[in-house]
PDB file of C-alpha atoms in Angstrom:
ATOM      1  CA  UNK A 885       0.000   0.000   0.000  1.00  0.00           C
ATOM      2  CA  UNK A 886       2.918   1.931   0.928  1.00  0.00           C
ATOM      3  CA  UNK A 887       4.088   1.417  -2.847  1.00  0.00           C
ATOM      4  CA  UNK A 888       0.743   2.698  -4.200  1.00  0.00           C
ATOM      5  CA  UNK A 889       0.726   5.813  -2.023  1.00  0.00           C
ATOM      6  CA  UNK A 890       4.069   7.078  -3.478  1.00  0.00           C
ATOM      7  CA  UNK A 891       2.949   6.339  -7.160  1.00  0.00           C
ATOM      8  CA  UNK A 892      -0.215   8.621  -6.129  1.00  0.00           C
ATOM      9  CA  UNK A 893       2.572  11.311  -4.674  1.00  0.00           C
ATOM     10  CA  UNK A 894       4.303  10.851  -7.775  1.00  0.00           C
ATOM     11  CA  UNK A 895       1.384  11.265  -9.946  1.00  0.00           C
ATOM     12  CA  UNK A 896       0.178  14.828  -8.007  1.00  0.00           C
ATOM     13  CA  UNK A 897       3.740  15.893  -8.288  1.00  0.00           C
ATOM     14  CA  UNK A 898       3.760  15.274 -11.755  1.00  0.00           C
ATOM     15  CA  UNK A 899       0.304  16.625 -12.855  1.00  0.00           C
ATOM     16  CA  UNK A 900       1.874  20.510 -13.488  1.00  0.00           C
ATOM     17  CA  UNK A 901       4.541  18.955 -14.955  1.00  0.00           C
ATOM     18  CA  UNK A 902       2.086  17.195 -17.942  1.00  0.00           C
ATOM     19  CA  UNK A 903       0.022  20.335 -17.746  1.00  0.00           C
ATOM     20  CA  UNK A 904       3.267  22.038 -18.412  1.00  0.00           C
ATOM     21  CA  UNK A 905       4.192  20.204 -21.094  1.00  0.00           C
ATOM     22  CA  UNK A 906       0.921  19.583 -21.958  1.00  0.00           C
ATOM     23  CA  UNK A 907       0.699  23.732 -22.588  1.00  0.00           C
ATOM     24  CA  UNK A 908       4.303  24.268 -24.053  1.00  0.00           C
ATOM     25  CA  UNK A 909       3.298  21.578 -26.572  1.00  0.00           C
ATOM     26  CA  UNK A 910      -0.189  23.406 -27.456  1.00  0.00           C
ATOM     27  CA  UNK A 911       2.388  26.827 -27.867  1.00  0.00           C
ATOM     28  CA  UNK A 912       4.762  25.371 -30.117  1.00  0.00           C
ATOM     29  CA  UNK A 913       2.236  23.687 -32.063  1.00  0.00           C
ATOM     30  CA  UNK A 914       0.562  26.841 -32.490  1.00  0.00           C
ATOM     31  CA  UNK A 915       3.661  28.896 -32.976  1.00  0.00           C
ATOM     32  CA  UNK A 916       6.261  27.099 -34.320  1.00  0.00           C
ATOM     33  CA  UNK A 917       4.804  23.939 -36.418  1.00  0.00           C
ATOM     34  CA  UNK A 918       1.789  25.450 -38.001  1.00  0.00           C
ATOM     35  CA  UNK A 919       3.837  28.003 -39.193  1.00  0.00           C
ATOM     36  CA  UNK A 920       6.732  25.913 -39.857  1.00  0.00           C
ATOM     37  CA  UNK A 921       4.537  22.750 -41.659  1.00  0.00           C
ATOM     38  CA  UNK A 922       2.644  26.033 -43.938  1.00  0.00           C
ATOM     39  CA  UNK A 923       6.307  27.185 -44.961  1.00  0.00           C
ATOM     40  CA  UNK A 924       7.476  23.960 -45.899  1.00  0.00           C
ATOM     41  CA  UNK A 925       4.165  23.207 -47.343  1.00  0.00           C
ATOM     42  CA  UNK A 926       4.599  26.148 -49.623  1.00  0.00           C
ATOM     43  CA  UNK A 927       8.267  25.565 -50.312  1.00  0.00           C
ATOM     44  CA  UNK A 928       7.435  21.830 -51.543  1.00  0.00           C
ATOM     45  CA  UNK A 929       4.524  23.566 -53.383  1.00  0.00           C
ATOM     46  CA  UNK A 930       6.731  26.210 -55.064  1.00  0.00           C
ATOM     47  CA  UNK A 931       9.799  23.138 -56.171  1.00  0.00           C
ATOM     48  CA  UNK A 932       6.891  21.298 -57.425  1.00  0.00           C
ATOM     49  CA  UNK A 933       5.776  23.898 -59.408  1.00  0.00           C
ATOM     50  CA  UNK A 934       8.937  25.293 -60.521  1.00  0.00           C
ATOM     51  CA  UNK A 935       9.481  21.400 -61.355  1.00  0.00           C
ATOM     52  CA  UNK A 936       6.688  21.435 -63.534  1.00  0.00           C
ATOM     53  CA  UNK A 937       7.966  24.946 -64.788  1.00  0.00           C
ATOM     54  CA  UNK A 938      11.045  23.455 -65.734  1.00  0.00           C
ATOM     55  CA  UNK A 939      10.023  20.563 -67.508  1.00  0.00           C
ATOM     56  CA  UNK A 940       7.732  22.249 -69.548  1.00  0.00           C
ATOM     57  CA  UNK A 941      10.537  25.066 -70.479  1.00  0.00           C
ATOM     58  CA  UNK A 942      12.664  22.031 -71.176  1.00  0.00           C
ATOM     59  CA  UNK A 943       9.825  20.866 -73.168  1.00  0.00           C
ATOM     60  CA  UNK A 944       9.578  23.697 -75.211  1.00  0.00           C
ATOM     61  CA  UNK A 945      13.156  24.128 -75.559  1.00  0.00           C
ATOM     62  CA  UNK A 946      13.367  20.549 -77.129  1.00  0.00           C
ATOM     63  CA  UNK A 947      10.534  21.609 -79.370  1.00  0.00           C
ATOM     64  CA  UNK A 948      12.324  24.387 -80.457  1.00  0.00           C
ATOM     65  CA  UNK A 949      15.962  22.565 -80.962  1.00  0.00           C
ATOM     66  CA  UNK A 950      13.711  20.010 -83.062  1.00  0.00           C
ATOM     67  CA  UNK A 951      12.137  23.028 -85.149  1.00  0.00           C
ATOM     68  CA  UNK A 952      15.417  24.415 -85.197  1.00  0.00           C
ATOM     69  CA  UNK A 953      17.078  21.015 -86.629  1.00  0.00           C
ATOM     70  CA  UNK A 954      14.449  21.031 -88.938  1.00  0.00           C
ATOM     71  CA  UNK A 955      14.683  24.578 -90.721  1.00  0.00           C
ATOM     72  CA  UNK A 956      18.646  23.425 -91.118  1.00  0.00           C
ATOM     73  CA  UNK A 957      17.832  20.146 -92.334  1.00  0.00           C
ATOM     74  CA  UNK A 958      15.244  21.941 -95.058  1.00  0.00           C
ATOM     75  CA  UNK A 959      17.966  24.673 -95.366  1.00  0.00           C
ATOM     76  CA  UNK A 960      20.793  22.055 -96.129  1.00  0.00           C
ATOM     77  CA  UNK A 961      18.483  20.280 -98.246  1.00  0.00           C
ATOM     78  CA  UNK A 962      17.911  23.539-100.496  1.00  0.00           C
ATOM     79  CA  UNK A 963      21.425  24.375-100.538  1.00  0.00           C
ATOM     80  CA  UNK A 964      22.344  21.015-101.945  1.00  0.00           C
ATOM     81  CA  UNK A 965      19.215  21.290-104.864  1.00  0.00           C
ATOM     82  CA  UNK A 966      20.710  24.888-105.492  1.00  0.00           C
ATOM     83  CA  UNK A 967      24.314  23.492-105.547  1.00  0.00           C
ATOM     84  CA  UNK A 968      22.723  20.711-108.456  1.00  0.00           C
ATOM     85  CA  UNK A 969      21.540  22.830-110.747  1.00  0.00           C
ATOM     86  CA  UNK A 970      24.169  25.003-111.075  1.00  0.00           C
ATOM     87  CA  UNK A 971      26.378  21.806-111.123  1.00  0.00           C
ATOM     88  CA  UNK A 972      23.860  20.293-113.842  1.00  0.00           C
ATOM     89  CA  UNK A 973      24.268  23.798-115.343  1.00  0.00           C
ATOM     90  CA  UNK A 974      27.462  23.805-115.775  1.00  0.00           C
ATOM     91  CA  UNK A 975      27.563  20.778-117.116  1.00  0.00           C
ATOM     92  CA  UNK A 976      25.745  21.418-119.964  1.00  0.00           C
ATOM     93  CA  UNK A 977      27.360  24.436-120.757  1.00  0.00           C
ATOM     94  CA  UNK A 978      30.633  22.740-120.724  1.00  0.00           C
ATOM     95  CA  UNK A 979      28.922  20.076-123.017  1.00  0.00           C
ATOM     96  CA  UNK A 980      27.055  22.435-125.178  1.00  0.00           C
ATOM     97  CA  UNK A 981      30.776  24.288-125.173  1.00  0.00           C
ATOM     98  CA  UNK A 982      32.447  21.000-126.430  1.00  0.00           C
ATOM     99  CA  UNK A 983      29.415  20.783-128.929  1.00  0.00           C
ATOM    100  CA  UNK A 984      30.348  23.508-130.353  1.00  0.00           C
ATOM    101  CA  UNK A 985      34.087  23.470-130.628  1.00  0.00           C
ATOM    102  CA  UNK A 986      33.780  20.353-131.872  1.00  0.00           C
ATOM    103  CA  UNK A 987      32.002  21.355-134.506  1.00  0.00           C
ATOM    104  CA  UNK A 988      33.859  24.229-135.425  1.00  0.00           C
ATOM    105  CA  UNK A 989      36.644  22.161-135.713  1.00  0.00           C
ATOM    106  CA  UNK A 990      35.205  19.591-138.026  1.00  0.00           C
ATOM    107  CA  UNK A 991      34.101  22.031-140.166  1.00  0.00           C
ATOM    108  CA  UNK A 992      37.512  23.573-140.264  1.00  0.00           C
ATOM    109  CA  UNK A 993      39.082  20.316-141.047  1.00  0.00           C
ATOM    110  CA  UNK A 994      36.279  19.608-143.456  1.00  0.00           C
ATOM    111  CA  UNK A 995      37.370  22.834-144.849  1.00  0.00           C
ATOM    112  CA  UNK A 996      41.153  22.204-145.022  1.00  0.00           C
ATOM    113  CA  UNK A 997      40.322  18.830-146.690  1.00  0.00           C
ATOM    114  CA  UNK A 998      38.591  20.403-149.322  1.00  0.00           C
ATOM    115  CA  UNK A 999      40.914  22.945-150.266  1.00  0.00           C
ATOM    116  CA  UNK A1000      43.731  20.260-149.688  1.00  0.00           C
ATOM    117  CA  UNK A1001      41.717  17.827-152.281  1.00  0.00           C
ATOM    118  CA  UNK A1002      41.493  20.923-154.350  1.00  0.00           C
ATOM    119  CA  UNK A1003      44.781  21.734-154.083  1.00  0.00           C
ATOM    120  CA  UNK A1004      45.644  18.164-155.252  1.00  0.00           C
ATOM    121  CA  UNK A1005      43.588  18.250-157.989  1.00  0.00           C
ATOM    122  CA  UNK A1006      45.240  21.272-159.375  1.00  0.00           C
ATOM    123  CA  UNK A1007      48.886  19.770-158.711  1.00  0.00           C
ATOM    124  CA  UNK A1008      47.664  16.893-160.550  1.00  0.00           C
ATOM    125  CA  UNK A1009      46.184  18.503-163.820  1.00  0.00           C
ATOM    126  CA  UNK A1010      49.791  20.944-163.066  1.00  0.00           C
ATOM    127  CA  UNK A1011      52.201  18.033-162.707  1.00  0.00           C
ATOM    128  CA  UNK A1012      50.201  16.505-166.121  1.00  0.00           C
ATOM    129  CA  UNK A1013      50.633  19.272-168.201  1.00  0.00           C
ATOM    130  CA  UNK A1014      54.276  20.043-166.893  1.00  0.00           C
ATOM    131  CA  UNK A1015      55.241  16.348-167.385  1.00  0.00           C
ATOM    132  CA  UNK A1016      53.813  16.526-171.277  1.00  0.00           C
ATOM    133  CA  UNK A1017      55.731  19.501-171.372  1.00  0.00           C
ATOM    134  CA  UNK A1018      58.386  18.812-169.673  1.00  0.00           C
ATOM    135  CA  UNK A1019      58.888  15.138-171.530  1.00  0.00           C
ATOM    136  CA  UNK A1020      58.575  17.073-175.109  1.00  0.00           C
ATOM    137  CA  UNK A1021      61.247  19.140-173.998  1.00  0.00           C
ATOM    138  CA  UNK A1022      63.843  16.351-172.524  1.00  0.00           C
ATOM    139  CA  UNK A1023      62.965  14.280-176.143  1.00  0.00           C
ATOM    140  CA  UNK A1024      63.859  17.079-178.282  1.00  0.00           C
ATOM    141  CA  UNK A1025      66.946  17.852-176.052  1.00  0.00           C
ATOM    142  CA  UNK A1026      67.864  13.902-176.077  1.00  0.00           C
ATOM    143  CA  UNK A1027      67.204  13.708-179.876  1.00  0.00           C
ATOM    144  CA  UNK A1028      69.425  17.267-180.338  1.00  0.00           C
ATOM    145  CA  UNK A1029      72.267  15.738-178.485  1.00  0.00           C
ATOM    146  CA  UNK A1030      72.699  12.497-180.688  1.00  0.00           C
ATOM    147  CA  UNK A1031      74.612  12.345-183.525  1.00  0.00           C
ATOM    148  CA  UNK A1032      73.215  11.478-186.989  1.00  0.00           C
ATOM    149  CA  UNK A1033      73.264   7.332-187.050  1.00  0.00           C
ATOM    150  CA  UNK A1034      74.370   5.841-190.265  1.00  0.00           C
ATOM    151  CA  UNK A1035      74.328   2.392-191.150  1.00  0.00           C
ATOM    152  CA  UNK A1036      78.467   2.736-191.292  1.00  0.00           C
ATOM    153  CA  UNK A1037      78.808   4.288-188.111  1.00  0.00           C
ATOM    154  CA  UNK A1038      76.864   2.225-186.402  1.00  0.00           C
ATOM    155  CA  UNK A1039      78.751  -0.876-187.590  1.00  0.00           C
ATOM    156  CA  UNK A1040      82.151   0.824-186.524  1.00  0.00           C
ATOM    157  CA  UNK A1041      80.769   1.270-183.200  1.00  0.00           C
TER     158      UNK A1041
END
């Protein structure tokens, strides 16, 4: 019995204690943890928006590096057609060019064939009637140059 009177003691004595406690818990919940759970209940509130901020910047920003990549992949893309056709251009310039030089040049060896031909031609008829001549003229000098031929003289010879 002894034993239950001091728990009793021990109880009383501690009563203002609990109600102590009891009230500095009731202060700091009102004056330190409401205001402290609302602050970090906004804080998480503000990361999770600036979270969502962020990934929808980042979402955008993608959107706009894939635009981006695009315009330059169009812009390469014309580029290269322009570069073509002025290659292809070129080309046939440089062909039509050859075309034409070629040409030129077979007509000027046509040309120099003809007059060549024609130039052969007239050396021809030329060396004919220079040969007549000129054979008429080395018979009458071959048959000035020989003596008279007698039946004697030739037997003497």
């Amino acid at each position: 019995m002894e034993l239950l009177k001091q728990i009793g003691e021990f109880f009383l004595q501690a009563v203002p204690t609990v109600i102590l406690v009891f009230l500095f818990y009731l202060f700091l919940r009102a004056n330190l943890f409401r205001p402290l759970e609302k602050v970090m209940a906004d804080r998480s509130a503000r990361i999770e928006g600036a979270r969502r901020e962020s990934e929808a910047s980042q979402a955008a920003t993608q959107e706009k590096v894939r635009a981006y990549q695009e315009a330059q992949k169009k812009a390469r893309a014309e580029v290269y057609a322009e570069q073509e056709a002025a290659r292809r251009k070129v080309l046939e310039e440089r062909a039509a060019l050859l075309r034409e030089t070629r040409n030129r040049s077979n007509d000027k060896i046509r040309a120099a064939k003809e007059t060549i031909a024609k130039d052969l031609t007239a050396a021809r008829t030329q060396i004919e009637l220079e040969s007549q001549t000129l054979g008429a003229e080395v018979a009458r000098t071959i048959l000035e140059r020989r003596p008279p031929t007698s039946p004697a003289a030739r037997g003497t010879q």
